[in-house]
Coordinates of C-alpha atoms and ligand atoms in Angstrom, one line a residue:
X1169 CA -16.9 -0.3 -22.7
X1170 CA -13.3 -0.4 -20.9
X1171 CA -13.5 0.5 -17.3
X1172 CA -10.4 2.6 -16.2
X1173 CA -10.1 1.7 -12.3
X1174 CA -8.9 4.3 -10.4
X1175 CA -9.6 2.6 -6.9
X1176 CA -7.9 3.3 -4.0
X1177 CA -8.0 -0.6 -2.6
X1178 CA -8.7 -3.3 -3.5
X1179 CA -6.8 -2.1 -6.8
X1180 CA -6.8 -2.6 -10.0
X1181 CA -5.2 -6.0 -11.0
X1182 CA -3.8 -7.0 -14.7
X1183 CA -5.8 -8.9 -16.7
X1184 CA -3.9 -12.1 -16.5
X1185 CA -4.5 -12.2 -13.3
X1186 CA -8.1 -12.3 -12.9
X1187 CA -8.2 -14.8 -16.0
X1188 CA -5.5 -17.1 -14.1
X1189 CA -7.4 -17.2 -10.7
X1190 CA -10.8 -17.7 -12.4
X1191 CA -9.5 -20.6 -14.1
X1192 CA -8.3 -21.9 -11.0
X1193 CA -11.3 -21.1 -9.1
X1194 CA -12.7 -23.9 -11.6
X1195 CA -9.9 -26.1 -12.0
X1196 CA -6.4 -25.3 -10.2
X1197 CA -3.3 -26.7 -12.0
X1198 CA -5.5 -29.4 -14.3
X1199 CA -6.3 -31.2 -10.6
X1200 CA -9.6 -31.6 -11.2
X1201 CA -10.5 -29.0 -8.2
X1202 CA -11.1 -25.6 -7.2
X1203 CA -8.8 -24.0 -5.8
X1204 CA -11.0 -23.1 -3.1
X1205 CA -11.9 -26.6 -1.8
X1206 CA -8.5 -27.8 -1.6
X1207 CA -6.2 -28.2 1.8
X1208 CA -3.7 -25.0 2.3
X1209 CA -1.9 -28.6 3.8
X1210 CA -1.4 -29.9 0.3
X1211 CA 1.9 -30.2 -1.7
X1212 CA 0.5 -27.8 -4.7
X1213 CA -0.7 -25.3 -2.1
X1214 CA 2.2 -25.2 -0.1
X1215 CA 4.3 -24.2 -3.6
X1216 CA 1.4 -21.0 -4.0
X1217 CA 2.6 -19.2 -0.1
X1218 CA 6.4 -20.3 -0.9
X1219 CA 6.4 -19.2 -4.6
X1220 CA 4.4 -16.0 -3.3
X1221 CA 7.2 -15.3 -0.5
X1222 CA 10.2 -16.2 -2.6
X1223 CA 9.2 -13.9 -5.1
X1224 CA 8.4 -11.4 -2.5
X1225 CA 12.0 -11.8 -1.4
X1226 CA 13.5 -11.4 -5.5
X1227 CA 11.6 -8.1 -6.3
X1228 CA 12.5 -6.6 -3.5
X1229 CA 16.0 -7.5 -2.8
X1230 CA 15.1 -8.6 0.5
X1231 CA 18.3 -9.6 2.6
X1232 CA 18.8 -13.1 4.4
X1233 CA 19.1 -10.8 7.8
X1234 CA 15.0 -10.5 7.1
X1235 CA 11.9 -13.2 7.3
X1236 CA 9.0 -13.0 4.8
X1237 CA 5.4 -13.6 6.1
X1238 CA 1.6 -13.6 5.1
X1239 CA -0.8 -13.4 7.3
X1240 CA -4.6 -12.6 7.7
X1241 CA -6.3 -9.2 8.7
X1242 CA -5.1 -6.8 6.4
X1243 CA -2.7 -4.0 7.3
X1244 CA -4.7 -3.1 10.6
X1245 CA -3.8 -6.6 12.4
X1246 CA -0.5 -5.4 11.5
X1247 CA -1.0 -2.4 13.7
X1248 CA -1.8 -4.7 16.3
X1249 CA 1.0 -7.1 15.5
X1250 CA 3.6 -4.7 15.6
X1251 CA 3.5 -3.3 19.1
X1252 CA 2.9 -6.6 20.4
X1253 CA 6.3 -7.8 18.8
X1254 CA 8.1 -4.6 19.6
X1255 CA 7.3 -2.8 22.3
X1256 CA 8.8 -3.5 25.6
X1257 CA 6.2 -4.6 28.6
X1258 CA 8.2 -2.6 30.9
X1259 CA 7.6 1.4 30.1
X1260 CA 7.7 0.5 26.7
X1261 CA 7.9 3.7 24.0
X1262 CA 7.5 4.5 20.4
X1263 CA 7.9 7.0 18.2
X1264 CA 5.7 7.7 15.1
X1265 CA 4.8 10.2 12.3
X1266 CA 1.3 11.1 12.2
X1267 CA 1.2 12.4 8.3
X1268 CA -3.1 11.0 8.1
X1269 CA -5.6 8.4 8.8
X1270 CA -3.7 5.1 8.9
X1271 CA -0.3 7.0 10.9
X1272 CA -3.5 7.6 13.3
X1273 CA -4.4 4.4 13.4
X1274 CA -1.7 2.7 14.3
X1275 CA -0.8 5.0 17.2
X1276 CA -4.2 4.2 18.4
X1277 CA -3.1 0.5 18.2
X1278 CA 0.4 0.9 19.9
X1279 CA -0.5 3.5 22.5
X1280 CA -2.5 0.4 24.1
X1281 CA 1.1 -1.3 24.8
X1282 CA 2.9 1.2 25.8
X1283 CA 4.1 5.1 25.5
X1284 CA 4.0 6.6 22.2
X1285 CA 5.7 9.7 21.2
X1286 CA 4.7 11.4 17.8
X1287 CA 7.4 13.3 16.8
X1288 CA 6.4 14.7 13.7
X1289 CA 2.8 15.6 12.2
X1290 CA 1.1 17.2 9.4
X1291 CA -2.2 17.9 10.9
X1292 CA -2.3 21.5 11.1
X1293 CA -2.9 21.2 7.3
X1294 CA -5.0 18.2 6.7
X1295 CA -2.1 16.1 6.0
X1296 CA -1.3 17.6 2.8
X1297 CA 2.6 17.1 3.5
X1298 CA 5.1 15.0 5.0
X1299 CA 6.6 16.7 8.0
X1300 CA 10.8 17.1 7.7
X1301 CA 13.0 17.9 10.5
X1302 CA 12.1 15.9 13.4
X1303 CA 14.1 13.5 15.8
X1304 CA 13.6 10.2 16.8
X1305 CA 14.8 10.1 19.6
X1306 CA 17.5 7.1 20.7
X1307 CA 15.3 5.4 24.1
X1308 CA 12.2 4.3 21.8
X1309 CA 12.0 0.7 21.5
X1310 CA 11.2 1.7 17.7
X1311 CA 9.9 4.5 15.0
X1312 CA 7.3 3.8 12.6
X1313 CA 6.5 5.9 9.7
X1314 CA 3.9 5.6 6.9
X1315 CA 5.2 6.1 3.3
X1316 CA 2.9 6.4 1.3
X1317 CA -0.4 8.5 2.8
X1318 CA -3.3 6.8 0.6
X1319 CA -5.9 9.3 2.0
X1320 CA -4.4 12.6 1.3
X1321 CA -2.0 11.6 -1.7
X1322 CA 1.3 12.4 0.1
X1323 CA 4.5 10.1 -0.3
X1324 CA 8.0 10.0 1.8
X1325 CA 10.5 10.9 -0.6
X1326 CA 13.4 9.4 2.0
X1327 CA 13.6 8.0 5.0
X1328 CA 15.2 9.5 8.1
X1329 CA 18.4 7.8 9.8
X1330 CA 17.7 6.6 13.3
X1331 CA 19.4 4.4 15.7
X1332 CA 16.7 2.8 16.7
X1333 CA 14.2 0.0 14.6
X1334 CA 12.7 1.5 11.6
X1335 CA 9.7 0.0 10.9
X1336 CA 7.4 0.9 8.1
X1337 CA 3.3 0.8 6.6
X1338 CA 3.9 0.8 2.9
X1339 CA 0.8 -0.8 2.3
X1340 CA -0.2 2.0 -0.7
X1341 CA 3.8 2.0 -2.4
X1342 CA 5.3 -1.3 -1.7
X1343 CA 6.8 -2.9 -4.8
X1344 CA 6.3 0.6 -7.0
X1345 CA 9.7 1.7 -6.5
X1346 CA 13.1 0.7 -5.5
X1347 CA 13.5 1.0 -1.6
X1348 CA 16.6 -0.6 0.5
X1349 CA 14.7 -2.8 2.3
X1350 CA 18.5 -3.2 4.6
X1351 CA 17.4 0.1 5.8
X1352 CA 14.0 -1.3 8.0
X1353 CA 13.5 -3.8 10.1
X1354 CA 9.6 -4.0 9.8
X1355 CA 7.8 -3.2 6.8
X1356 CA 4.2 -4.0 6.2
X1357 CA 1.7 -4.1 3.8
X1358 CA -2.3 -4.8 2.9
X1359 CA -2.1 -6.9 -0.3
X1360 CA -5.0 -4.8 -1.6
X1361 CA -3.4 -1.6 -2.4
X1362 CA -0.7 -3.4 -5.0
X1363 CA 0.3 -6.4 -4.6
X1364 CA -3.1 -8.4 -5.2
X1365 CA -6.8 -9.4 -3.9
X1366 CA -7.6 -8.1 -0.6
X1367 CA -7.2 -11.3 2.4
X1368 CA -3.6 -10.8 3.4
X1369 CA -1.1 -8.9 4.4
X1370 CA 2.4 -9.2 3.6
X1371 CA 5.5 -8.5 6.7
X1372 CA 9.0 -8.3 6.0
X1373 CA 11.3 -8.4 9.3
X1374 CA 14.4 -7.8 10.8
X1375 CA 15.1 -11.5 12.6
X1376 CA 17.4 -9.6 15.3
X1377 CA 14.6 -6.9 16.5
X1378 CA 12.5 -10.0 17.6
X1379 CA 12.3 -11.7 21.3
X1380 CA 13.2 -8.5 23.1
X1381 CA 10.0 -7.2 24.4
X1382 CA 9.5 -10.0 27.2
X1383 CA 5.4 -9.8 26.5
X1384 CA 3.6 -13.3 26.0
X1385 CA 2.9 -12.5 22.8
X1386 CA -0.7 -14.4 21.8
X1387 CA 0.2 -17.1 19.1
X1388 CA -1.9 -15.6 16.3
X1389 CA 0.0 -11.9 17.0
X1390 CA 3.5 -13.6 17.5
X1391 CA 5.8 -12.5 14.2
X1392 CA 7.8 -15.3 15.0
X1393 CA 4.8 -18.4 14.9
X1394 CA 3.8 -17.1 11.0
X1395 CA 8.1 -17.3 10.8
X1396 CA 8.7 -20.8 11.9
X1397 CA 5.5 -22.3 10.3
X1398 CA 6.2 -20.7 6.9
X1399 CA 2.7 -18.5 7.1
X1400 CA 1.2 -21.7 7.1
X1401 CA 0.5 -21.8 11.1
X1402 CA -3.4 -21.7 10.0
X1403 CA -5.6 -21.9 7.5
X1404 CA -4.6 -19.2 5.0
X1405 CA -6.1 -17.4 2.1
X1406 CA -5.0 -19.9 -0.5
X1407 CA -7.0 -18.1 -3.3
X1408 CA -6.1 -14.8 -2.1
X1409 CA -2.6 -15.5 -2.1
X1410 CA -2.5 -17.2 -5.5
X1411 CA -3.6 -14.2 -6.8
X1412 CA -0.7 -12.3 -5.2
X1413 CA 1.4 -14.7 -6.6
X1414 CA 0.0 -13.9 -9.8
X1415 CA 0.7 -10.4 -10.0
X1416 CA 4.0 -11.0 -8.6
X1417 CA 5.0 -13.0 -11.7
X1418 CA 3.6 -10.4 -13.8
X1419 CA 5.5 -7.7 -12.2
X1420 CA 8.5 -10.0 -12.3
X1421 CA 7.7 -10.9 -16.2
X1422 CA 7.6 -6.7 -17.0
X1423 CA 11.4 -6.7 -16.0
X1424 CA 10.6 -6.1 -11.7
X1425 CA 10.4 -3.4 -9.4
X1426 CA 13.1 -0.9 -12.0
X1427 CA 10.5 -1.7 -15.0
X1428 CA 7.0 -0.4 -13.4
X1429 CA 8.9 2.7 -11.4
X1430 CA 10.0 4.1 -14.4
X1431 CA 6.1 3.4 -15.6
X1432 CA 4.5 4.6 -12.5
X1433 CA 6.6 8.3 -12.8
X1434 CA 5.2 8.6 -16.2
X1435 CA 2.1 8.2 -15.4
X1436 CA 2.2 10.3 -12.0
X1437 CA 4.0 13.0 -14.1
X1438 CA 1.2 13.4 -16.6
X1439 CA -1.4 13.1 -13.9
X1440 CA 0.0 16.2 -12.1
X1441 CA 1.4 18.6 -14.8
X1442 CA -2.4 18.3 -16.3
X1443 CA -3.7 18.9 -12.5
X1444 CA -1.4 22.1 -12.8
X1445 CA -1.8 22.6 -16.0
X1446 CA -5.6 22.8 -16.0
X1447 CA -7.2 26.0 -14.5
X1448 CA -10.3 23.9 -13.3
X1449 CA -8.7 21.9 -10.9
X1450 CA -6.5 22.2 -7.8
X1451 CA -3.9 19.9 -6.5
X1452 CA -4.5 19.2 -2.7
X1453 CA -0.9 18.2 -1.8
X1454 CA 2.4 20.0 -1.3
X1455 CA 4.3 19.6 -4.8
X1456 CA 7.3 18.2 -3.4
X1457 CA 5.5 15.2 -1.2
X1458 CA 3.2 14.4 -3.8
X1459 CA 2.2 10.6 -4.1
X1460 CA 3.2 8.7 -7.5
X1461 CA 0.3 6.6 -6.4
X1462 CA -2.5 8.6 -5.5
X1463 CA -3.1 12.3 -6.9
X1464 CA -5.5 13.7 -5.3
X1465 CA -7.3 16.9 -6.5
X1466 CA -10.4 18.8 -6.0
X1467 CA -12.5 21.1 -8.8
X1468 CA -11.9 25.2 -8.3
X1469 CA -15.9 25.8 -8.4
X1470 CA -17.3 22.8 -6.6
X1471 CA -20.5 24.0 -8.0
X1472 CA -19.8 22.3 -11.4
X1473 CA -19.0 18.7 -10.0
X1474 CA -22.3 17.2 -11.7
X1475 CA -21.0 18.0 -14.3
X1476 CA -17.5 17.0 -14.1
X1477 CA -18.5 13.5 -12.9
X1478 CA -20.9 13.1 -15.7
X1479 CA -18.0 13.3 -18.2
X1480 CA -15.6 11.0 -16.5
X1481 CA -18.4 8.0 -15.9
X1482 CA -19.0 8.6 -19.2
X1483 CA -15.7 7.8 -20.1
X1484 CA -15.4 4.8 -18.4
X1485 CA -13.6 5.9 -15.2
X1486 CA -14.8 4.2 -12.0
X1487 CA -14.0 4.9 -8.6
X1488 CA -12.4 8.8 -9.0
X1489 CA -14.1 10.2 -5.9
X1490 CA -12.0 11.4 -2.8
X1491 CA -11.8 9.2 0.2
X1492 CA -15.1 10.1 2.5
X1493 CA -13.1 11.7 4.7
X1494 CA -11.6 14.6 2.3
X1495 CA -14.0 14.6 -0.5
X1496 CA -12.5 16.0 -4.1
X1497 CA -10.9 13.6 -6.2
X1498 CA -8.4 10.8 -6.0
X1499 CA -6.7 8.6 -9.1
X1500 CA -5.0 6.0 -7.8
X1501 CA -2.1 5.0 -9.8
X1502 CA -0.9 1.6 -9.0
X1503 CA 1.1 -0.8 -10.7
X1504 CA -1.6 -2.5 -12.6
X1505 CA -3.0 0.7 -14.0
X1506 CA -1.9 1.8 -17.7
X1507 CA -0.7 4.5 -18.7
X1508 CA -3.5 4.6 -21.1
X1509 CA -5.6 5.2 -18.8
X1510 CA -4.4 8.1 -17.3
X1511 CA -4.3 9.6 -21.0
X1512 CA -8.1 9.3 -20.6
X1513 CA -8.4 10.9 -17.4
X1514 CA -6.1 13.6 -18.7
X1515 CA -8.7 13.8 -22.0
X1516 CA -11.2 14.2 -19.6
X1517 CA -10.0 17.0 -18.0
X1518 CA -9.3 18.9 -21.0
X1519 CA -12.7 18.4 -22.7
X1520 CA -14.2 19.6 -18.9
X1521 CA -12.0 22.7 -19.3
X1522 CA -12.8 23.0 -22.8
X1523 CA -16.9 22.5 -22.1
X1524 CA -17.0 24.5 -18.9
X1525 CA -13.9 27.0 -18.1
Ligands
PLP2558 C1 -5.3 1.0 3.2 C2 -4.4 1.2 4.1 C3 -4.2 0.3 5.7 C4 -5.3 -0.2 5.9 O1 -5.3 -1.6 5.2 P1 -6.4 -3.0 5.6 O2 -5.1 -4.2 5.3 O3 -7.6 -3.0 5.1 O4 -5.7 -2.9 7.2 C5 -3.3 0.5 6.8 N1 -2.2 1.7 6.0 C6 -2.5 2.2 4.5 C7 -1.2 3.5 4.2 C8 -3.4 1.9 3.4 O5 -3.7 2.7 2.4

């Protein structure tokens, strides 16, 4: 049976990416060696990471002012690396928006190195909206926001104008729609939401903001280390980055970010119009802040959960349950999820309404 994978991460990837990765595990580039046993210093491995980096640059129109690195540790290590690289040693201060669990985790790590001012929070309504009217003070070392709140299903549709370096955790919507990278000083994203298999994070850094903290930064945590070594400071996850590279090639062949952005809009439109039309369900995020990537909803009658779960599982849908902290349902519609899969889910919701409404 065809599986429709609505997982929030690790995400669905295109079949051709899986096929090529599988082949590379057996015989990488017809070299007779598996990609998992070769040295990360070999020329053909080097080409993988160089290609992945140049595809990120091309697909996101990253300007020359910005460097691109891959590191391990996912987005969670970026919560740590960021303050080490941007927060001043003496009297360091940062401003954050608190729009969900990931933002809270980023705040927690920044607090270890300096003062954090939460300039806006949606915690009063269990993070079901994006706060809009807030002021970022000019005296902070940087401002941090989370573009897409994977767990709660909200997404920033615009970014504030600020007079300090702007940092964004784009883990769950990077490469899903066009953004102006030049407006940001640091963008980071764990790979496994929309870019490839788990095992790395990409960070895009405006060189101008580095070297100003007065800190002695541990080597691995220092952005400069990875910039100067072309992301090959230590053994990097060759298979995982190969998956990222293949996925970026797939995206490029499809027409790049503008092309996928249109498809993502169609998927979100189809999904949300059914949530709104169908009396059996309630969308949990404020309409204007709804995420194109993660649609969150609950049953109007929680007692019918076993019946609904049975129908969607029988249709080949997987990973539709909401995050363990919030419950309900979450349909994650990352780049590689076809429109057809959303249609299958919508049909299931209609069938559920016919049978139990
Ligand atoms: C998943 C996620 C993270 C954490 O990513 P890891 O790579 O698992 O550390 C951080 N931020 C956002 C927005 C996420 O969706």
